[in-house]
């Protein structure tokens, strides 16, 4: 692994159908500023080895470190935005990913093969050390990357990789777009051809699946489509190839029906 923890393999982005519609329509990925994560220790300045937090607490009181964390995150790390992926989608650990990040298996995920496409230089692999504080002390030479790519071992099941954008890096702002009225999220353009596979949750809605498939086909794109299910043999999560013929045939029938209606009128 190089100094950036670069991951060269297939990775999967779990998201809602609404989020995926926007990804396709806008040809962009949504990134979140690092102080917007749900884990309070994710990207926490508490991991900064050069700050003696025990002295801060002793000198200024127990509430001061919390206020300092918010300040440091915004000022020192506020230029960093992340888009999260997982290395898996069809394993035992992935069951939790579908539950937590795809609204109880009702949503979707898509694949990008970073061994072929080095989009934004490729993602960095997240490390889950047994002792996060000790790990931070041993990796102080690259503190920014360490803070962004290390998490508590309780999150190890996510097998996460992260695309990271630093908006202070030269030329980056020319290619991104902030969400209107929201400085904690931005969109980075992406070639939709990089999406090599789309996987629907086992409880996803057919109409949502149909809309996604047609959105790709209308743009001349045809990634692999799969559907998750529970295997009746071993009761494990697995994917099966999605039959898009029923989608295309029903779409053609509707198109013909609409054409006849217009002519009759």
XYZ file of N, CA and C in Angstrom:
795
model
N 0.842 -1.197 0.000
C 0.000 0.000 0.000
C 0.880 1.250 0.000
N 0.534 2.242 -0.847
C 1.337 3.452 -0.922
C 0.986 4.412 0.218
N 1.626 5.571 0.219
C 1.445 6.511 1.332
C 0.047 7.114 1.379
N -0.724 6.949 0.290
C -2.090 7.464 0.269
C -3.127 6.374 0.546
N -2.656 5.170 0.915
C -3.567 4.036 1.130
C -4.428 3.768 -0.106
N -3.884 4.028 -1.290
C -4.678 3.937 -2.515
C -5.231 2.537 -2.722
N -6.523 2.475 -3.012
C -7.205 1.201 -3.257
C -7.406 1.027 -4.754
N -6.912 -0.075 -5.297
C -7.051 -0.372 -6.717
C -7.909 -1.619 -6.891
N -9.192 -1.443 -6.883
C -10.111 -2.566 -7.023
C -11.533 -2.072 -7.216
N -12.474 -3.000 -7.180
C -13.879 -2.639 -7.343
C -14.447 -2.154 -6.011
N -15.199 -1.070 -6.069
C -15.796 -0.508 -4.859
C -17.245 -0.142 -5.137
N -18.043 -0.073 -4.057
C -19.492 0.031 -4.193
C -20.035 1.189 -3.358
N -20.828 1.989 -4.020
C -21.431 3.166 -3.392
C -22.893 2.868 -3.082
N -23.248 2.802 -1.784
C -24.629 2.584 -1.360
C -25.325 3.941 -1.255
N -26.531 4.024 -1.790
C -27.259 5.296 -1.752
C -28.737 5.069 -2.037
N -29.520 6.123 -1.876
C -30.955 6.042 -2.152
C -31.198 6.127 -3.653
N -32.379 5.709 -4.087
C -32.734 5.855 -5.495
C -32.754 7.329 -5.888
N -33.275 8.171 -5.004
C -33.314 9.601 -5.308
C -31.907 10.150 -5.525
N -30.988 9.715 -4.674
C -29.607 10.141 -4.837
C -28.998 9.635 -6.130
N -29.364 8.415 -6.518
C -28.836 7.837 -7.755
C -29.417 8.535 -8.983
N -30.703 8.892 -8.905
C -31.295 9.659 -10.012
C -30.467 10.925 -10.267
N -30.122 11.626 -9.177
C -29.365 12.873 -9.309
C -27.960 12.610 -9.843
N -27.358 11.497 -9.400
C -26.033 11.133 -9.901
C -26.051 10.991 -11.415
N -27.094 10.301 -11.925
C -27.195 10.061 -13.366
C -27.559 11.342 -14.107
N -28.558 12.048 -13.608
C -29.022 13.268 -14.286
C -27.934 14.339 -14.350
N -27.206 14.494 -13.243
C -26.202 15.558 -13.169
C -24.797 15.092 -13.538
N -24.656 13.782 -13.746
C -23.336 13.204 -14.046
C -22.317 13.646 -13.001
N -22.653 13.413 -11.747
C -21.776 13.872 -10.672
C -21.940 13.011 -9.426
N -20.894 12.985 -8.599
C -20.927 12.302 -7.311
C -21.046 13.333 -6.198
N -21.786 12.969 -5.166
C -22.002 13.874 -4.032
C -20.954 13.600 -2.954
N -20.272 14.643 -2.511
C -19.259 14.555 -1.463
C -19.744 15.304 -0.227
N -19.353 14.806 0.949
C -19.746 15.403 2.223
C -18.522 15.946 2.952
N -18.633 17.155 3.487
C -17.540 17.700 4.293
C -17.367 16.835 5.531
N -16.131 16.656 5.979
C -15.859 15.621 6.973
C -16.488 15.882 8.336
N -16.920 17.107 8.612
C -17.585 17.340 9.894
C -19.073 17.011 9.824
N -19.506 16.396 8.712
C -20.910 16.017 8.583
C -21.164 14.537 8.764
N -20.166 13.782 9.275
C -20.320 12.338 9.435
C -21.083 11.993 10.713
N -21.647 10.763 10.727
C -22.460 10.356 11.879
C -21.629 9.843 13.047
N -20.394 9.435 12.818
C -19.526 8.955 13.887
C -18.744 10.140 14.455
N -18.923 10.471 15.742
C -18.247 11.643 16.315
C -16.728 11.534 16.324
N -16.189 10.305 16.219
C -14.739 10.142 16.184
C -14.200 10.030 14.765
N -15.090 10.060 13.785
C -14.657 10.011 12.389
C -14.047 11.358 12.016
N -12.775 11.338 11.621
C -12.053 12.572 11.263
C -11.969 13.542 12.442
N -11.832 13.018 13.634
C -11.815 13.872 14.821
C -10.430 14.457 15.083
N -10.349 15.760 15.398
C -9.070 16.363 15.807
C -8.525 15.759 17.096
N -9.349 15.008 17.839
C -8.844 14.305 19.016
C -7.695 13.373 18.641
N -7.638 12.985 17.363
C -6.588 12.080 16.906
C -5.294 12.811 16.577
N -5.326 14.124 16.596
C -4.134 14.893 16.231
C -3.062 14.701 17.307
N -1.917 14.099 16.954
C -0.906 13.761 17.963
C -0.178 14.965 18.547
N -0.284 16.121 17.904
C 0.444 17.289 18.390
C -0.382 18.135 19.357
N -1.618 17.752 19.592
C -2.464 18.490 20.532
C -2.597 17.686 21.823
N -2.179 18.250 22.929
C -2.280 17.587 24.230
C -3.665 17.877 24.805
N -4.612 16.998 24.513
C -6.003 17.254 24.894
C -6.216 17.191 26.407
N -5.392 16.411 27.103
C -5.532 16.373 28.562
C -5.166 17.718 29.175
N -4.171 18.397 28.585
C -3.811 19.727 29.084
C -4.888 20.748 28.736
N -5.459 20.625 27.546
C -6.545 21.529 27.155
C -7.704 21.405 28.135
N -8.044 20.158 28.473
C -9.172 19.924 29.384
C -8.862 20.425 30.784
N -7.642 20.191 31.244
C -7.260 20.634 32.588
C -7.241 22.154 32.699
N -6.808 22.812 31.642
C -6.663 24.271 31.688
C -7.958 25.027 31.409
N -8.820 24.426 30.582
C -9.992 25.184 30.132
C -11.336 24.546 30.488
N -11.298 23.357 31.085
C -12.549 22.716 31.467
C -12.979 21.653 30.469
N -13.908 20.804 30.898
C -14.301 19.650 30.095
C -15.100 20.020 28.855
N -15.764 21.163 28.853
C -16.562 21.546 27.692
C -15.711 22.151 26.577
N -14.558 22.682 26.943
C -13.741 23.380 25.951
C -13.250 22.473 24.820
N -12.791 21.237 25.097
C -12.342 20.381 23.995
C -13.403 20.153 22.931
N -14.659 19.998 23.345
C -15.725 19.792 22.363
C -15.865 21.003 21.450
N -15.794 22.201 22.041
C -15.875 23.420 21.235
C -14.664 23.535 20.315
N -13.499 23.125 20.827
C -12.276 23.176 20.031
C -12.349 22.225 18.848
N -12.916 21.042 19.068
C -13.050 20.060 17.993
C -13.853 20.639 16.840
N -14.987 21.252 17.158
C -15.814 21.857 16.108
C -15.039 22.930 15.359
N -14.288 23.730 16.097
C -13.525 24.815 15.480
C -12.428 24.261 14.571
N -11.679 23.269 15.084
C -10.574 22.699 14.308
C -11.095 21.992 13.066
N -12.197 21.266 13.220
C -12.769 20.569 12.067
C -13.126 21.542 10.959
N -13.709 22.650 11.343
C -14.158 23.613 10.345
C -12.990 24.396 9.745
N -12.036 24.804 10.589
C -10.944 25.661 10.113
C -9.807 24.864 9.473
N -9.369 23.803 10.156
C -8.203 23.064 9.677
C -8.562 21.954 8.698
N -9.728 21.340 8.882
C -10.104 20.197 8.052
C -11.324 20.481 7.192
N -11.837 21.703 7.263
C -13.074 22.036 6.561
C -12.968 22.062 5.052
N -11.757 21.945 4.525
C -11.592 21.929 3.067
C -11.685 20.516 2.496
N -11.807 19.510 3.368
C -11.805 18.115 2.928
C -13.226 17.578 2.787
N -13.511 16.997 1.636
C -14.815 16.407 1.340
C -14.612 14.958 0.905
N -15.544 14.105 1.307
C -15.370 12.664 1.112
C -16.607 12.039 0.482
N -16.376 11.065 -0.392
C -17.441 10.214 -0.928
C -17.082 8.779 -0.568
N -17.971 8.092 0.146
C -17.657 6.794 0.737
C -18.145 5.621 -0.116
N -17.292 4.606 -0.217
C -17.595 3.359 -0.906
C -17.258 2.195 0.022
N -17.719 1.006 -0.340
C -17.350 -0.220 0.354
C -16.700 -1.174 -0.636
N -15.840 -2.057 -0.131
C -15.180 -3.025 -1.008
C -16.070 -4.219 -1.328
N -17.225 -4.319 -0.680
C -18.092 -5.489 -0.872
C -19.562 -5.080 -0.927
N -20.368 -5.960 -1.515
C -21.815 -5.737 -1.521
C -22.614 -7.026 -1.356
N -21.946 -8.180 -1.366
C -22.667 -9.456 -1.356
C -22.087 -10.452 -0.354
N -21.562 -9.954 0.759
C -21.002 -10.813 1.796
C -21.844 -10.702 3.068
N -21.463 -11.469 4.080
C -22.181 -11.397 5.358
C -22.121 -9.984 5.945
N -20.950 -9.356 5.860
C -20.824 -7.988 6.370
C -21.662 -7.005 5.565
N -21.848 -7.302 4.273
C -22.632 -6.406 3.418
C -24.092 -6.347 3.838
N -24.555 -7.371 4.530
C -25.942 -7.368 5.012
C -26.202 -6.117 5.849
N -25.220 -5.774 6.689
C -25.352 -4.578 7.516
C -25.272 -3.309 6.676
N -24.446 -3.335 5.630
C -24.355 -2.163 4.758
C -25.693 -1.885 4.085
N -26.324 -2.932 3.582
C -27.643 -2.768 2.954
C -28.666 -2.285 3.981
N -28.523 -2.740 5.213
C -29.465 -2.332 6.260
C -29.276 -0.873 6.650
N -28.016 -0.464 6.818
C -27.728 0.871 7.340
C -27.714 1.958 6.272
N -27.158 1.645 5.109
C -26.935 2.684 4.097
C -27.836 2.562 2.875
N -28.679 1.558 2.856
C -29.631 1.403 1.757
C -31.038 1.205 2.309
N -31.281 1.847 3.467
C -32.626 1.883 4.059
C -33.275 0.507 4.115
N -32.627 -0.392 4.848
C -33.169 -1.744 5.068
C -33.385 -2.501 3.760
N -32.367 -2.464 2.893
C -32.347 -3.255 1.647
C -33.330 -2.760 0.593
N -33.868 -1.559 0.742
C -34.867 -1.065 -0.223
C -34.254 -0.179 -1.309
N -32.960 0.115 -1.202
C -32.364 1.082 -2.119
C -31.377 0.402 -3.079
N -30.235 0.999 -3.341
C -29.408 0.567 -4.468
C -27.931 0.844 -4.180
N -27.051 0.179 -4.916
C -25.640 0.549 -4.907
C -25.076 0.377 -6.309
N -23.954 1.031 -6.569
C -23.330 0.877 -7.882
C -21.832 0.653 -7.729
N -21.244 0.081 -8.773
C -19.837 -0.316 -8.761
C -18.992 0.577 -9.668
N -17.815 0.917 -9.169
C -16.767 1.511 -9.995
C -15.514 0.663 -9.818
N -14.897 0.281 -10.921
C -13.673 -0.517 -10.870
C -12.476 0.435 -10.916
N -11.897 0.686 -9.748
C -10.794 1.642 -9.664
C -9.459 1.051 -10.107
N -9.438 -0.243 -10.431
C -8.221 -0.812 -11.003
C -8.089 -0.421 -12.468
N -9.206 -0.022 -13.070
C -9.232 0.392 -14.475
C -9.346 1.906 -14.591
N -10.184 2.484 -13.730
C -10.481 3.914 -13.805
C -9.979 4.616 -12.546
N -8.981 5.451 -12.691
C -8.392 6.136 -11.538
C -9.043 7.503 -11.348
N -10.351 7.481 -11.182
C -11.131 8.701 -10.983
C -10.642 9.434 -9.738
N -10.316 10.711 -9.895
C -9.797 11.548 -8.807
C -8.565 10.934 -8.138
N -7.804 10.158 -8.905
C -6.609 9.520 -8.361
C -6.883 8.220 -7.641
N -8.156 7.846 -7.545
C -8.526 6.614 -6.853
C -8.806 6.852 -5.382
N -9.583 5.962 -4.762
C -9.930 6.127 -3.351
C -8.816 5.668 -2.422
N -8.876 6.136 -1.189
C -7.958 5.696 -0.143
C -8.671 4.697 0.757
N -7.951 3.661 1.125
C -8.537 2.608 1.957
C -8.558 3.037 3.420
N -9.677 2.811 4.080
C -9.812 3.155 5.493
C -9.168 2.068 6.350
N -8.437 2.485 7.383
C -7.766 1.581 8.310
C -8.555 1.538 9.618
N -8.657 0.331 10.204
C -9.394 0.153 11.461
C -8.441 -0.419 12.519
N -7.571 0.399 13.093
C -6.577 -0.104 14.050
C -7.216 -0.528 15.365
N -6.545 -1.442 16.057
C -7.039 -1.880 17.365
C -7.010 -0.736 18.373
N -5.994 0.100 18.255
C -5.877 1.261 19.141
C -5.739 2.503 18.272
N -6.823 3.239 18.131
C -6.845 4.381 17.218
C -5.894 5.486 17.666
N -5.814 5.718 18.963
C -4.934 6.773 19.474
C -3.476 6.431 19.214
N -3.117 5.182 19.472
C -1.736 4.740 19.236
C -1.389 4.813 17.754
N -2.348 4.438 16.919
C -2.138 4.489 15.472
C -1.877 5.919 15.013
N -2.606 6.870 15.592
C -2.417 8.271 15.202
C -1.029 8.765 15.583
N -0.517 8.317 16.716
C 0.818 8.728 17.149
C 1.896 8.173 16.231
N 1.657 6.975 15.697
C 2.645 6.323 14.837
C 2.573 6.795 13.391
N 1.557 7.585 13.059
C 1.388 8.043 11.681
C 1.266 9.563 11.607
N 1.995 10.223 12.473
C 1.897 11.679 12.576
C 2.491 12.406 11.380
N 3.322 11.706 10.580
C 3.977 12.396 9.468
C 3.006 12.764 8.358
N 1.860 12.091 8.317
C 0.843 12.417 7.311
C -0.498 12.552 8.018
N -0.581 13.543 8.878
C -1.702 13.656 9.804
C -3.039 13.846 9.104
N -3.052 14.622 8.013
C -4.319 14.867 7.322
C -4.930 13.593 6.778
N -4.120 12.811 6.046
C -4.607 11.558 5.482
C -4.985 10.579 6.583
N -4.172 10.534 7.659
C -4.450 9.613 8.752
C -5.809 9.900 9.377
N -6.111 11.176 9.601
C -7.381 11.533 10.228
C -8.560 11.163 9.331
N -8.397 11.344 8.020
C -9.496 11.097 7.084
C -9.698 9.609 6.804
N -8.648 8.792 6.972
C -8.747 7.380 6.559
C -8.561 6.394 7.704
N -8.839 6.793 8.922
C -8.789 5.852 10.043
C -10.068 5.966 10.861
N -10.582 4.804 11.282
C -11.836 4.767 12.034
C -11.738 3.733 13.147
N -12.649 3.827 14.089
C -12.730 2.834 15.154
C -12.951 1.441 14.572
N -12.401 0.427 15.231
C -12.508 -0.943 14.716
C -13.951 -1.444 14.713
N -14.843 -0.784 15.464
C -16.256 -1.165 15.452
C -16.879 -1.006 14.062
N -16.253 -0.185 13.211
C -16.773 0.061 11.864
C -16.108 -0.831 10.818
N -15.348 -1.796 11.250
C -14.551 -2.605 10.319
C -15.408 -3.343 9.299
N -16.639 -3.684 9.672
C -17.520 -4.418 8.761
C -17.811 -3.629 7.482
N -17.632 -2.306 7.520
C -17.925 -1.480 6.347
C -16.917 -1.690 5.215
N -15.697 -2.086 5.583
C -14.629 -2.271 4.576
C -14.606 -1.071 3.618
N -14.452 0.087 4.212
C -14.668 1.342 3.489
C -13.437 1.824 2.723
N -13.694 2.429 1.581
C -12.690 3.204 0.852
C -13.301 4.569 0.566
N -12.446 5.592 0.480
C -12.953 6.956 0.383
C -12.273 7.750 -0.729
N -13.096 8.364 -1.551
C -12.599 9.391 -2.455
C -12.524 10.692 -1.667
N -11.401 11.375 -1.754
C -11.191 12.588 -0.962
C -10.888 13.767 -1.886
N -11.581 14.867 -1.662
C -11.329 16.114 -2.388
C -10.930 17.194 -1.392
N -9.822 17.855 -1.667
C -9.407 19.024 -0.887
C -9.656 20.254 -1.755
N -10.643 21.052 -1.370
C -11.021 22.185 -2.225
C -9.961 23.285 -2.239
N -8.979 23.182 -1.342
C -7.883 24.155 -1.358
C -6.793 23.779 -2.358
N -6.899 22.564 -2.903
C -5.900 22.117 -3.874
C -6.093 22.866 -5.185
N -5.008 23.243 -5.793
C -5.043 24.080 -6.993
C -5.895 23.470 -8.117
N -6.830 24.242 -8.625
C -7.643 23.825 -9.761
C -8.888 23.036 -9.413
N -9.007 22.580 -8.164
C -10.145 21.738 -7.780
C -11.460 22.496 -7.901
N -11.492 23.747 -7.456
C -12.741 24.511 -7.442
C -13.304 24.758 -8.840
N -12.465 24.586 -9.849
C -12.939 24.785 -11.221
C -13.841 23.647 -11.686
N -13.772 22.511 -10.982
C -14.486 21.318 -11.447
C -15.565 20.823 -10.495
N -15.860 21.590 -9.460
C -16.856 21.149 -8.489
C -17.986 22.165 -8.400
N -19.083 21.712 -7.797
C -20.229 22.603 -7.609
C -20.821 22.352 -6.230
N -20.928 23.396 -5.436
C -21.519 23.258 -4.113
C -23.037 23.187 -4.218
N -23.633 22.447 -3.280
C -25.084 22.414 -3.184
C -25.551 23.800 -2.761
N -26.547 24.320 -3.445
C -27.021 25.676 -3.177
C -27.483 25.809 -1.729
N -26.930 26.795 -1.030
C -27.304 27.047 0.351
C -26.765 26.028 1.336
N -25.797 25.201 0.900
C -25.268 24.134 1.754
C -23.773 24.004 1.481
N -22.951 24.475 2.422
C -21.505 24.411 2.204
C -20.880 23.122 2.723
N -21.725 22.170 3.134
C -21.212 20.888 3.625
C -21.301 19.772 2.589
N -21.816 20.093 1.411
C -21.909 19.087 0.351
C -21.538 19.719 -0.986
N -20.882 18.927 -1.818
C -20.548 19.395 -3.159
C -20.679 18.242 -4.140
N -20.717 18.593 -5.427
C -20.804 17.598 -6.492
C -19.563 17.685 -7.368
N -19.015 16.515 -7.680
C -17.864 16.431 -8.568
C -18.274 15.671 -9.825
N -17.979 16.196 -11.017
C -18.412 15.536 -12.254
C -17.782 14.161 -12.423
N -18.558 13.247 -13.022
C -18.067 11.892 -13.271
C -18.622 11.394 -14.597
N -17.818 10.655 -15.326
C -18.253 10.004 -16.556
C -19.075 8.779 -16.163
N -20.336 8.731 -16.554
C -21.216 7.626 -16.158
C -20.742 6.283 -16.685
N -19.863 6.282 -17.674
C -19.316 5.024 -18.171
C -18.454 4.325 -17.122
N -18.027 5.059 -16.103
C -17.242 4.455 -15.030
C -18.090 3.538 -14.157
N -19.406 3.692 -14.205
C -20.302 2.827 -13.423
C -20.463 1.515 -14.175
N -19.823 0.465 -13.673
C -19.790 -0.815 -14.380
C -20.884 -1.779 -13.949
N -21.479 -1.530 -12.796
C -22.532 -2.434 -12.310
C -23.495 -1.667 -11.420
N -24.773 -2.044 -11.484
C -25.807 -1.490 -10.612
C -26.481 -2.649 -9.904
N -26.590 -2.566 -8.570
C -27.167 -3.657 -7.786
C -28.353 -3.122 -6.991
N -29.511 -3.731 -7.199
C -30.729 -3.320 -6.501
C -30.900 -4.124 -5.217
N -31.343 -3.453 -4.148
C -31.585 -4.132 -2.889
C -32.673 -5.180 -3.011
N -32.645 -6.167 -2.138
C -33.594 -7.281 -2.260
C -35.038 -6.844 -2.041
N -35.251 -5.698 -1.391
C -36.610 -5.184 -1.191
C -36.861 -3.895 -1.978
N -36.053 -3.658 -3.000
C -36.229 -2.433 -3.783
C -37.479 -2.516 -4.650
N -38.022 -1.352 -4.959
C -39.272 -1.239 -5.709
C -39.030 -1.383 -7.215
N -39.885 -2.149 -7.886
C -39.708 -2.406 -9.320
C -39.719 -1.119 -10.134
N -40.594 -0.186 -9.807
C -40.673 1.055 -10.570
C -39.375 1.859 -10.457
N -38.748 1.834 -9.278
C -37.457 2.500 -9.109
C -36.375 1.810 -9.935
N -36.393 0.478 -9.919
C -35.433 -0.288 -10.713
C -35.592 0.036 -12.194
N -36.830 0.042 -12.638
C -37.132 0.321 -14.049
C -36.625 1.704 -14.445
N -36.856 2.685 -13.596
C -36.442 4.054 -13.915
C -34.926 4.141 -14.071
N -34.191 3.499 -13.161
C -32.728 3.527 -13.228
C -32.234 2.869 -14.513
N -32.773 1.702 -14.831
C -32.342 0.977 -16.032
C -32.591 1.810 -17.282
N -33.776 2.396 -17.378
C -34.108 3.204 -18.556
C -33.242 4.460 -18.636
N -32.891 5.038 -17.498
C -32.028 6.221 -17.503
C -30.666 5.893 -18.122
N -30.151 4.713 -17.819
C -28.877 4.304 -18.415
C -29.035 4.002 -19.900
N -30.077 3.230 -20.242
C -30.272 2.844 -21.640
C -30.498 4.063 -22.527
N -31.243 5.038 -22.023
C -31.504 6.258 -22.799
C -30.229 7.047 -23.079
N -29.201 6.818 -22.269
C -27.923 7.506 -22.459
C -26.915 6.637 -23.199
N -27.410 5.525 -23.746
C -26.539 4.630 -24.500
C -25.596 3.820 -23.641
N -25.936 3.654 -22.366
C -25.088 2.927 -21.420
C -25.795 1.669 -20.945
N -25.046 0.597 -20.758
C -25.649 -0.638 -20.272
C -24.686 -1.360 -19.329
N -24.572 -0.867 -18.101
C -23.775 -1.588 -17.109
C -24.461 -2.907 -16.763
N -23.779 -3.760 -16.050
C -24.400 -4.984 -15.556
C -25.416 -4.618 -14.478
N -26.589 -5.226 -14.543
C -27.617 -5.004 -13.523
C -27.830 -6.292 -12.733
N -27.875 -6.160 -11.407
C -28.101 -7.308 -10.535
C -29.160 -6.973 -9.492
N -29.691 -8.024 -8.892
C -30.696 -7.888 -7.832
C -30.266 -8.770 -6.669
N -30.317 -8.222 -5.474
C -29.960 -9.006 -4.294
C -31.121 -9.909 -3.881
N -30.773 -11.022 -3.273
C -31.775 -11.936 -2.731
C -31.145 -12.734 -1.601
N -31.970 -13.428 -0.846
C -31.496 -14.361 0.170
C -31.510 -15.756 -0.437
N -30.364 -16.411 -0.421
C -30.286 -17.757 -0.979
C -31.135 -18.716 -0.156
N -32.025 -19.493 -0.791
C -32.838 -20.462 -0.053
C -32.024 -21.659 0.431
N -30.794 -21.783 -0.073
C -29.948 -22.922 0.299
C -29.223 -22.666 1.615
N -28.510 -21.548 1.694
C -27.717 -21.270 2.900
C -28.163 -20.003 3.635
N -29.257 -19.384 3.169
C -29.828 -18.190 3.801
C -28.843 -17.025 3.862
N -27.952 -16.959 2.878
C -26.990 -15.871 2.808
C -27.373 -14.900 1.692
N -26.882 -13.685 1.829
C -27.131 -12.658 0.830
C -26.340 -12.972 -0.438
N -27.006 -12.895 -1.584
C -26.328 -13.120 -2.854
C -26.995 -12.271 -3.934
N -26.295 -12.116 -5.050
C -26.846 -11.335 -6.155
C -27.133 -12.246 -7.335
N -28.158 -11.892 -8.100
C -28.487 -12.612 -9.325
C -28.589 -11.598 -10.459
N -28.305 -12.050 -11.667
C -28.355 -11.158 -12.816
C -29.782 -10.693 -13.050
N -29.925 -9.410 -13.331
C -31.244 -8.809 -13.537
C -31.643 -8.959 -14.997
N -32.846 -9.444 -15.223
C -33.366 -9.601 -16.581
C -33.975 -8.279 -17.030
N -33.231 -7.537 -17.847
C -33.728 -6.226 -18.277
C -34.670 -6.334 -19.472
N -34.854 -7.551 -20.008
C -35.757 -7.710 -21.155
C -37.172 -7.265 -20.801
N -37.602 -7.592 -19.569
C -38.962 -7.217 -19.162
C -39.101 -5.702 -19.053
N -37.975 -5.024 -18.759
C -37.993 -3.565 -18.686
C -38.097 -2.965 -20.082
N -37.228 -3.417 -20.977
C -37.198 -2.855 -22.327
C -38.458 -3.186 -23.105
N -38.979 -4.417 -22.925
C -40.187 -4.803 -23.658
C -41.394 -4.009 -23.190
N -41.515 -3.813 -21.863
C -42.647 -3.042 -21.342
C -42.535 -1.585 -21.760
N -41.308 -1.076 -21.844
C -41.099 0.301 -22.275
C -41.486 0.479 -23.736
N -41.140 -0.512 -24.568
C -41.491 -0.454 -25.984
C -42.999 -0.527 -26.176
N -43.668 -1.371 -25.387
C -45.123 -1.488 -25.469
C -45.790 -0.169 -25.101
N -45.291 0.460 -24.037
C -45.859 1.741 -23.612
C -45.643 2.809 -24.676
N -44.463 2.776 -25.311
C -44.161 3.742 -26.359
C -45.093 3.559 -27.545
N -45.339 2.294 -27.924
C -46.244 2.000 -29.034
C -47.661 2.417 -28.698
N -48.080 2.138 -27.465
C -49.427 2.477 -27.025
C -49.628 3.989 -27.061
N -48.615 4.739 -26.596
C -48.705 6.197 -26.612
C -48.757 6.730 -28.039
N -48.001 6.102 -28.926
C -47.980 6.524 -30.323
C -49.339 6.319 -30.971
N -49.980 5.173 -30.695
C -51.300 4.882 -31.245
C -52.321 5.888 -30.738
N -52.221 6.208 -29.456
C -53.162 7.155 -28.858
C -53.060 8.520 -29.526
N -51.848 8.967 -29.779
C -51.650 10.273 -30.414
C -52.215 10.276 -31.828
N -51.969 9.198 -32.576
C -52.461 9.119 -33.943
C -53.988 9.095 -33.972
N -54.582 8.373 -33.028
C -56.042 8.279 -32.984
C -56.669 9.640 -32.714
N -56.008 10.416 -31.850
C -56.525 11.742 -31.533
C -56.409 12.652 -32.750
